[in-house]
Each structure stands twice: as structure tokens, then as C-alpha cells.
PDB file of C-alpha atoms in Angstrom:
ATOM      1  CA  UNK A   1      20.863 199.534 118.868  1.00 59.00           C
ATOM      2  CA  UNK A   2      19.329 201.358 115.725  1.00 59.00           C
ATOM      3  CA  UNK A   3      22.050 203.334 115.448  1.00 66.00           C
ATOM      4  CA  UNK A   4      24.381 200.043 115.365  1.00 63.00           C
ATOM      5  CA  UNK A   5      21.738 199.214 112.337  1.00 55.00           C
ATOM      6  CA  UNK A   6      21.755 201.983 110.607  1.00 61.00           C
ATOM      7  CA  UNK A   7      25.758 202.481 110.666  1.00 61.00           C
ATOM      8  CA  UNK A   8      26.025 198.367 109.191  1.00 57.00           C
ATOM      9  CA  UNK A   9      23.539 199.430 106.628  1.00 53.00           C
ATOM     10  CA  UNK A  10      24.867 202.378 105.454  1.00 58.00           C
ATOM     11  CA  UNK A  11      28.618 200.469 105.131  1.00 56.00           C
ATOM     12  CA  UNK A  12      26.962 197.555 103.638  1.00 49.00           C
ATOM     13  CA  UNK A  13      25.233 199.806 101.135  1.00 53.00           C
ATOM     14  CA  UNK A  14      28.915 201.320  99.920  1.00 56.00           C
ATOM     15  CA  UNK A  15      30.062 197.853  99.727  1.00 53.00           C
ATOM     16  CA  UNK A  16      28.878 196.915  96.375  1.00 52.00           C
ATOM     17  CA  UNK A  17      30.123 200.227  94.729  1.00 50.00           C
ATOM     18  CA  UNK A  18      33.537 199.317  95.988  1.00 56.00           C
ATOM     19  CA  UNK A  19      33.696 195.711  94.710  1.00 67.00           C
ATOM     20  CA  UNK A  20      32.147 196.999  91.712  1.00 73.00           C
ATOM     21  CA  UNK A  21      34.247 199.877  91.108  1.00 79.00           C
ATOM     22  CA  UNK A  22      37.297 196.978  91.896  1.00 82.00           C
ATOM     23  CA  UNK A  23      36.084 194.587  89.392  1.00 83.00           C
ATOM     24  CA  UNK A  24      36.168 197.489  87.061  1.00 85.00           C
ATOM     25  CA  UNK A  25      39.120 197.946  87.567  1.00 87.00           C
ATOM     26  CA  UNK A  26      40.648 194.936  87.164  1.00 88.00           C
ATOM     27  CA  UNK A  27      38.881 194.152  84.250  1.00 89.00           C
ATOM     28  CA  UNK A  28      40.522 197.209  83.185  1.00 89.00           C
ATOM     29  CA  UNK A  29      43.561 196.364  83.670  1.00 89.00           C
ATOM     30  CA  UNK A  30      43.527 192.876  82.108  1.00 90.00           C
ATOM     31  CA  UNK A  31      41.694 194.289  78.893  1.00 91.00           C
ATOM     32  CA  UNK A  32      44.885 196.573  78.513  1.00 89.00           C
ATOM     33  CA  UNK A  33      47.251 194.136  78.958  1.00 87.00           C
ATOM     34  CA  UNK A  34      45.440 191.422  76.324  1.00 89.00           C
ATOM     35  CA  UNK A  35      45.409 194.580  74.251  1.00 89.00           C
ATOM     36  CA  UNK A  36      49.216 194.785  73.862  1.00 85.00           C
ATOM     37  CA  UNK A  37      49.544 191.804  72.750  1.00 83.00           C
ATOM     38  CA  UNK A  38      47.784 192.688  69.392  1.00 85.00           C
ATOM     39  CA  UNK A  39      50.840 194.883  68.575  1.00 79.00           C
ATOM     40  CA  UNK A  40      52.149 198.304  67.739  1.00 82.00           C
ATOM     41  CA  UNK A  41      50.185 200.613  65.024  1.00 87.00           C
ATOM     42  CA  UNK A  42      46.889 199.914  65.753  1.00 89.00           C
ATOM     43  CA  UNK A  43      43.762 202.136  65.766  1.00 90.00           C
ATOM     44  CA  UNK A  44      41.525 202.552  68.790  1.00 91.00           C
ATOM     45  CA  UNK A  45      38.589 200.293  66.685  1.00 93.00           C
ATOM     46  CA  UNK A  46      40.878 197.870  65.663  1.00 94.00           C
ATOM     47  CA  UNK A  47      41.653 197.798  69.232  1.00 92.00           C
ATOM     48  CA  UNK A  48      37.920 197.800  70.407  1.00 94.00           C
ATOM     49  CA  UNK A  49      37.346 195.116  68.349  1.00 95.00           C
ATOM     50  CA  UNK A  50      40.150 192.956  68.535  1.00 93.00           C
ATOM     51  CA  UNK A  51      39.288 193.034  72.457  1.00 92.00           C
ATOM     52  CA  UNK A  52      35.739 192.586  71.763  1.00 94.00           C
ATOM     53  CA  UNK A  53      36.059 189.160  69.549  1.00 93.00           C
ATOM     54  CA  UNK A  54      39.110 187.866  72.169  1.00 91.00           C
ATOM     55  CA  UNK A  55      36.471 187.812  74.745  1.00 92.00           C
ATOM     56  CA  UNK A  56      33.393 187.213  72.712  1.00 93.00           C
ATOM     57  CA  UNK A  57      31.402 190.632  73.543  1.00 93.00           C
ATOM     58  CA  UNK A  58      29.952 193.389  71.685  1.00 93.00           C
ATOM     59  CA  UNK A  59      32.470 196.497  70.804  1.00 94.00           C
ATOM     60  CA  UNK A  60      30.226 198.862  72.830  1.00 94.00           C
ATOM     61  CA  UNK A  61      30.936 196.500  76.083  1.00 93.00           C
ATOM     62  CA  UNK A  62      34.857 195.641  75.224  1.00 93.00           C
ATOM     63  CA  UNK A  63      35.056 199.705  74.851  1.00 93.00           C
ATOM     64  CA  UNK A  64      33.558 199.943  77.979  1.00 91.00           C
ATOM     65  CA  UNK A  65      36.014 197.715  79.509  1.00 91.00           C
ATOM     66  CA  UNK A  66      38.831 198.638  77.683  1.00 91.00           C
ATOM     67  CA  UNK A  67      37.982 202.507  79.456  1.00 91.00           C
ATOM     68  CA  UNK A  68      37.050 201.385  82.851  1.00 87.00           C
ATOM     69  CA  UNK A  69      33.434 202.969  82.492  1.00 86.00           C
ATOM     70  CA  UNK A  70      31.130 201.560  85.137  1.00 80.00           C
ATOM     71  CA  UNK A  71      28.919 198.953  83.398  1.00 81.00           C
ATOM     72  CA  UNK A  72      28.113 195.373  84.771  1.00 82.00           C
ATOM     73  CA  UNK A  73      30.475 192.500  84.092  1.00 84.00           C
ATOM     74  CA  UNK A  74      29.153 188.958  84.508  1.00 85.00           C
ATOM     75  CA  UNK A  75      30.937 186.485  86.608  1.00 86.00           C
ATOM     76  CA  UNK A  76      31.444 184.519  83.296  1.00 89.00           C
ATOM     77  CA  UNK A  77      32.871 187.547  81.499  1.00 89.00           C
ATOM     78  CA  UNK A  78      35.295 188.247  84.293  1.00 88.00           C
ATOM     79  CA  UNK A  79      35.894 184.367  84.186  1.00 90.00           C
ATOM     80  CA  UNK A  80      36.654 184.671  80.135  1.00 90.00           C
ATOM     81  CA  UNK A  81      39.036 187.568  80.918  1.00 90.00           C
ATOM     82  CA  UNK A  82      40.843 185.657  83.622  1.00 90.00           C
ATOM     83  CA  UNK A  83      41.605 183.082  81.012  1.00 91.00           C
ATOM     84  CA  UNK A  84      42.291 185.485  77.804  1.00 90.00           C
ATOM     85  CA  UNK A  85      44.789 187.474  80.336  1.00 89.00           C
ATOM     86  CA  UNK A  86      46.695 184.616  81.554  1.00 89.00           C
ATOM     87  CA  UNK A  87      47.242 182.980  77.884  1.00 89.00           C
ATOM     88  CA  UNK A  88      48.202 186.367  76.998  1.00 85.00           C
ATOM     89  CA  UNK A  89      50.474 186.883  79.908  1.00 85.00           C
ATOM     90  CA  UNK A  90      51.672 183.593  78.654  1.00 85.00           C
ATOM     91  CA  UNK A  91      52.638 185.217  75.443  1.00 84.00           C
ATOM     92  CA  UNK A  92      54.042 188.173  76.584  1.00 82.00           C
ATOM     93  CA  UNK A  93      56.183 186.497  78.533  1.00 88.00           C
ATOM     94  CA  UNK A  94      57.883 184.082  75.493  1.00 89.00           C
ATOM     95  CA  UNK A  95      57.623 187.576  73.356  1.00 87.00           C
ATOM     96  CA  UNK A  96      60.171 188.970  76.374  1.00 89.00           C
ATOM     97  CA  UNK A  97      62.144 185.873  76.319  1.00 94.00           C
ATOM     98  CA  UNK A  98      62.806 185.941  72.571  1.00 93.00           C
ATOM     99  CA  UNK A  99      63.923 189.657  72.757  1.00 92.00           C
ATOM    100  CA  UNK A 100      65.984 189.026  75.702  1.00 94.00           C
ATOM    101  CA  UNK A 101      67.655 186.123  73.324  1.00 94.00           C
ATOM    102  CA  UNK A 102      67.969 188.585  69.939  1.00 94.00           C
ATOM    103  CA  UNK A 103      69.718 190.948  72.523  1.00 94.00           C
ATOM    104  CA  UNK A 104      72.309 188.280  73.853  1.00 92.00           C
ATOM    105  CA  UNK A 105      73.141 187.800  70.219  1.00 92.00           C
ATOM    106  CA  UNK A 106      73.299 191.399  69.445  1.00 91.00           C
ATOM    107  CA  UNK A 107      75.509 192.010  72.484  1.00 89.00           C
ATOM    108  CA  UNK A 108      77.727 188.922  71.695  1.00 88.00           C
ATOM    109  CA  UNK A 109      78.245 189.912  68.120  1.00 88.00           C
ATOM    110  CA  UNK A 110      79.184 193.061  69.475  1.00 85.00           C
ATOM    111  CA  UNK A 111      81.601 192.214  72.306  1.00 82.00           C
ATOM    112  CA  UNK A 112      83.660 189.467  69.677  1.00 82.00           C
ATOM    113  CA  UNK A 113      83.659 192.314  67.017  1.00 79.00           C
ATOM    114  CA  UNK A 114      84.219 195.438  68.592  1.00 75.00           C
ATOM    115  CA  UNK A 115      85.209 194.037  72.483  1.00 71.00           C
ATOM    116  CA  UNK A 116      89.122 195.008  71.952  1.00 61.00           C
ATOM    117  CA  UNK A 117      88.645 198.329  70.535  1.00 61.00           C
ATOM    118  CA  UNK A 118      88.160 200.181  73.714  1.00 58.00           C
ATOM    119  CA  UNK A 119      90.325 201.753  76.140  1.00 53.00           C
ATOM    120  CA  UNK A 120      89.199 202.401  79.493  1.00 55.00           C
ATOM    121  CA  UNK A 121      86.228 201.597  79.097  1.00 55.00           C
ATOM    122  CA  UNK A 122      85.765 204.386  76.100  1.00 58.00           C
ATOM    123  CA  UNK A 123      85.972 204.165  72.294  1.00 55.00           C
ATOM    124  CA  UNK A 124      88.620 205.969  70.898  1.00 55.00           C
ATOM    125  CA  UNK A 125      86.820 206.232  67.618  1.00 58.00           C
ATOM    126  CA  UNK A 126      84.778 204.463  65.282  1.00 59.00           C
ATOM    127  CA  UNK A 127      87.399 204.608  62.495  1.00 60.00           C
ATOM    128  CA  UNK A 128      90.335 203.597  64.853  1.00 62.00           C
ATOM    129  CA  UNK A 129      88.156 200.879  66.123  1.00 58.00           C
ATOM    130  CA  UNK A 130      87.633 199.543  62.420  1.00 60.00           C
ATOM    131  CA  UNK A 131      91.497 200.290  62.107  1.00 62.00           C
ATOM    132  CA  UNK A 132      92.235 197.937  65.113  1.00 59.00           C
ATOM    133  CA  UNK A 133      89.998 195.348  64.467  1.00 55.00           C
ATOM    134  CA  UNK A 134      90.536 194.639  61.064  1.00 54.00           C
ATOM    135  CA  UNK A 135      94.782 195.022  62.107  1.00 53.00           C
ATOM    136  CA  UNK A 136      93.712 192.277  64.852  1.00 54.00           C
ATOM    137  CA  UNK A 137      91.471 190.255  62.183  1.00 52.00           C
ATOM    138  CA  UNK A 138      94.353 190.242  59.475  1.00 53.00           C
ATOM    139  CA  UNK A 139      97.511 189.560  62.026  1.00 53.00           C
ATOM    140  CA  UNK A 140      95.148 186.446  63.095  1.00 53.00           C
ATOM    141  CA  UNK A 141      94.687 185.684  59.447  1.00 54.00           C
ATOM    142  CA  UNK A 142      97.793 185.430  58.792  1.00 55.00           C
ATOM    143  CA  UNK A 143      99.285 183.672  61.496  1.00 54.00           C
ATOM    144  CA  UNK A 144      96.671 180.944  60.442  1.00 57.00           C
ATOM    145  CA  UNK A 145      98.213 180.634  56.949  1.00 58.00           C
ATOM    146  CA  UNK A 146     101.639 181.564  57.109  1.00 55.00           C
TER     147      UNK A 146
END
């Protein structure tokens, strides 16, 4: 029977590291998503504190965060980063729905510019494919005004 004891105590005790070292790292996690939402270019402070005012902490703790180092994180900080990471995931996701939409245009531009100049599925050349489409652009022209 005290070994039974001493085995649930000695799991018990590892317990809390695990859940701690978990909510590490998912705090983590969602403090380097948030981050990418502040864009491209930007140093490692402006980072640190960009974090650090999104979740209304010091710079020392959002650094902390930001590189998974073991330091204790409220339930109402975690609750605060729940709720900054989902309105960012929010963004993110309309930021990859607009680029999806510039790339449709890009792509449709293309295809009803340059969609007849290839030839199995290769372009013959840049030049021949300005050649043919402006041959195709003034034959069309022309049949509209003649």
C-alpha cells in the first residue's frame, strides 16, 4: 500500500511540470503567431514590445513568452492571449483571403493576355508571344472597325 502512495505521489508531483511546460508552450505558440501579424522588417524589440502592449504585460514577460522560457502565466494572461490569438487568427485569415484575390487577378490578367501564346503547354518565346498577341489584338481590332 505505501508503495501504491508513493508511486501516485511521485506521478502527481511531475504533473504540474508537464501542464506547465504545456501552457508554455502554447503560450508560445500563440505569442508567435500574434507576432506575425505585426509584419515583415521588424526588430526583435519592436517585436517584444509590440507583443508586450497587445497583451498588456511588461517586455521582460512578453520576451519570456515570446521564447518559451519557463515563467508563470496567470489564468487571465493565458485568457488575454486566447482572445489576442483568435482576433489575430481572424486577421490572418482576411490577410490570406485578400492575397488569394490579388492572385486570381494576377492569374486572370495573365491567362486573357498571354493564354494563346503557348504551345503545348510551353512558351515559345517571350518576343513571339508579344508577336502573337499583339497579331491576335490587331486582327480583332480590326475586324471591329472594318
Amino acid at each position: 500500500m505505501k508503495d501504491i502512495l508513493e508511486n501516485r505521489s511521485k506521478s502527481l508531483e511531475k504533473r504540474p511540470m508537464q501542464m506547465t511546460e504545456s501552457v508554455t508552450r502554447d503560450a508560445q505558440t500563440m505569442a508567435r503567431t500574434i507576432v506575425k501579424t505585426f509584419g515583415v522588417g521588424l526588430g526583435v524589440k519592436e517585436i517584444i514590445h509590440r507583443l508586450a502592449s497587445a497583451l498588456k504585460i511588461s517586455d521582460r514577460q512578453a520576451k519570456s513568452i515570446y521564447y518559451g522560457e519557463p515563467i508563470t502565466i496567470t489564468a487571465q494572461l493565458f485568457m488575454r492571449m486566447l482572445a489576442v490569438y483568435q482576433a489575430n487568427l481572424g486577421r490572418l485569415q482576411k490577410k490570406a483571403e485578400h492575397e488569394a484575390a490579388v492572385y486570381r487577378a494576377l492569374n486572370d490578367e495573365w491567362e486573357s493576355k498571354w493564354g494563346n501564346s503557348f504551345c503545348g503547354g510551353e512558351l515559345l518565346s517571350l518576343e513571339s508571344a508579344r508577336a502573337e498577341h499583339c497579331a491576335a489584338h490587331s486582327t480583332s481590332e480590326s475586324l471591329l472597325n472594318g
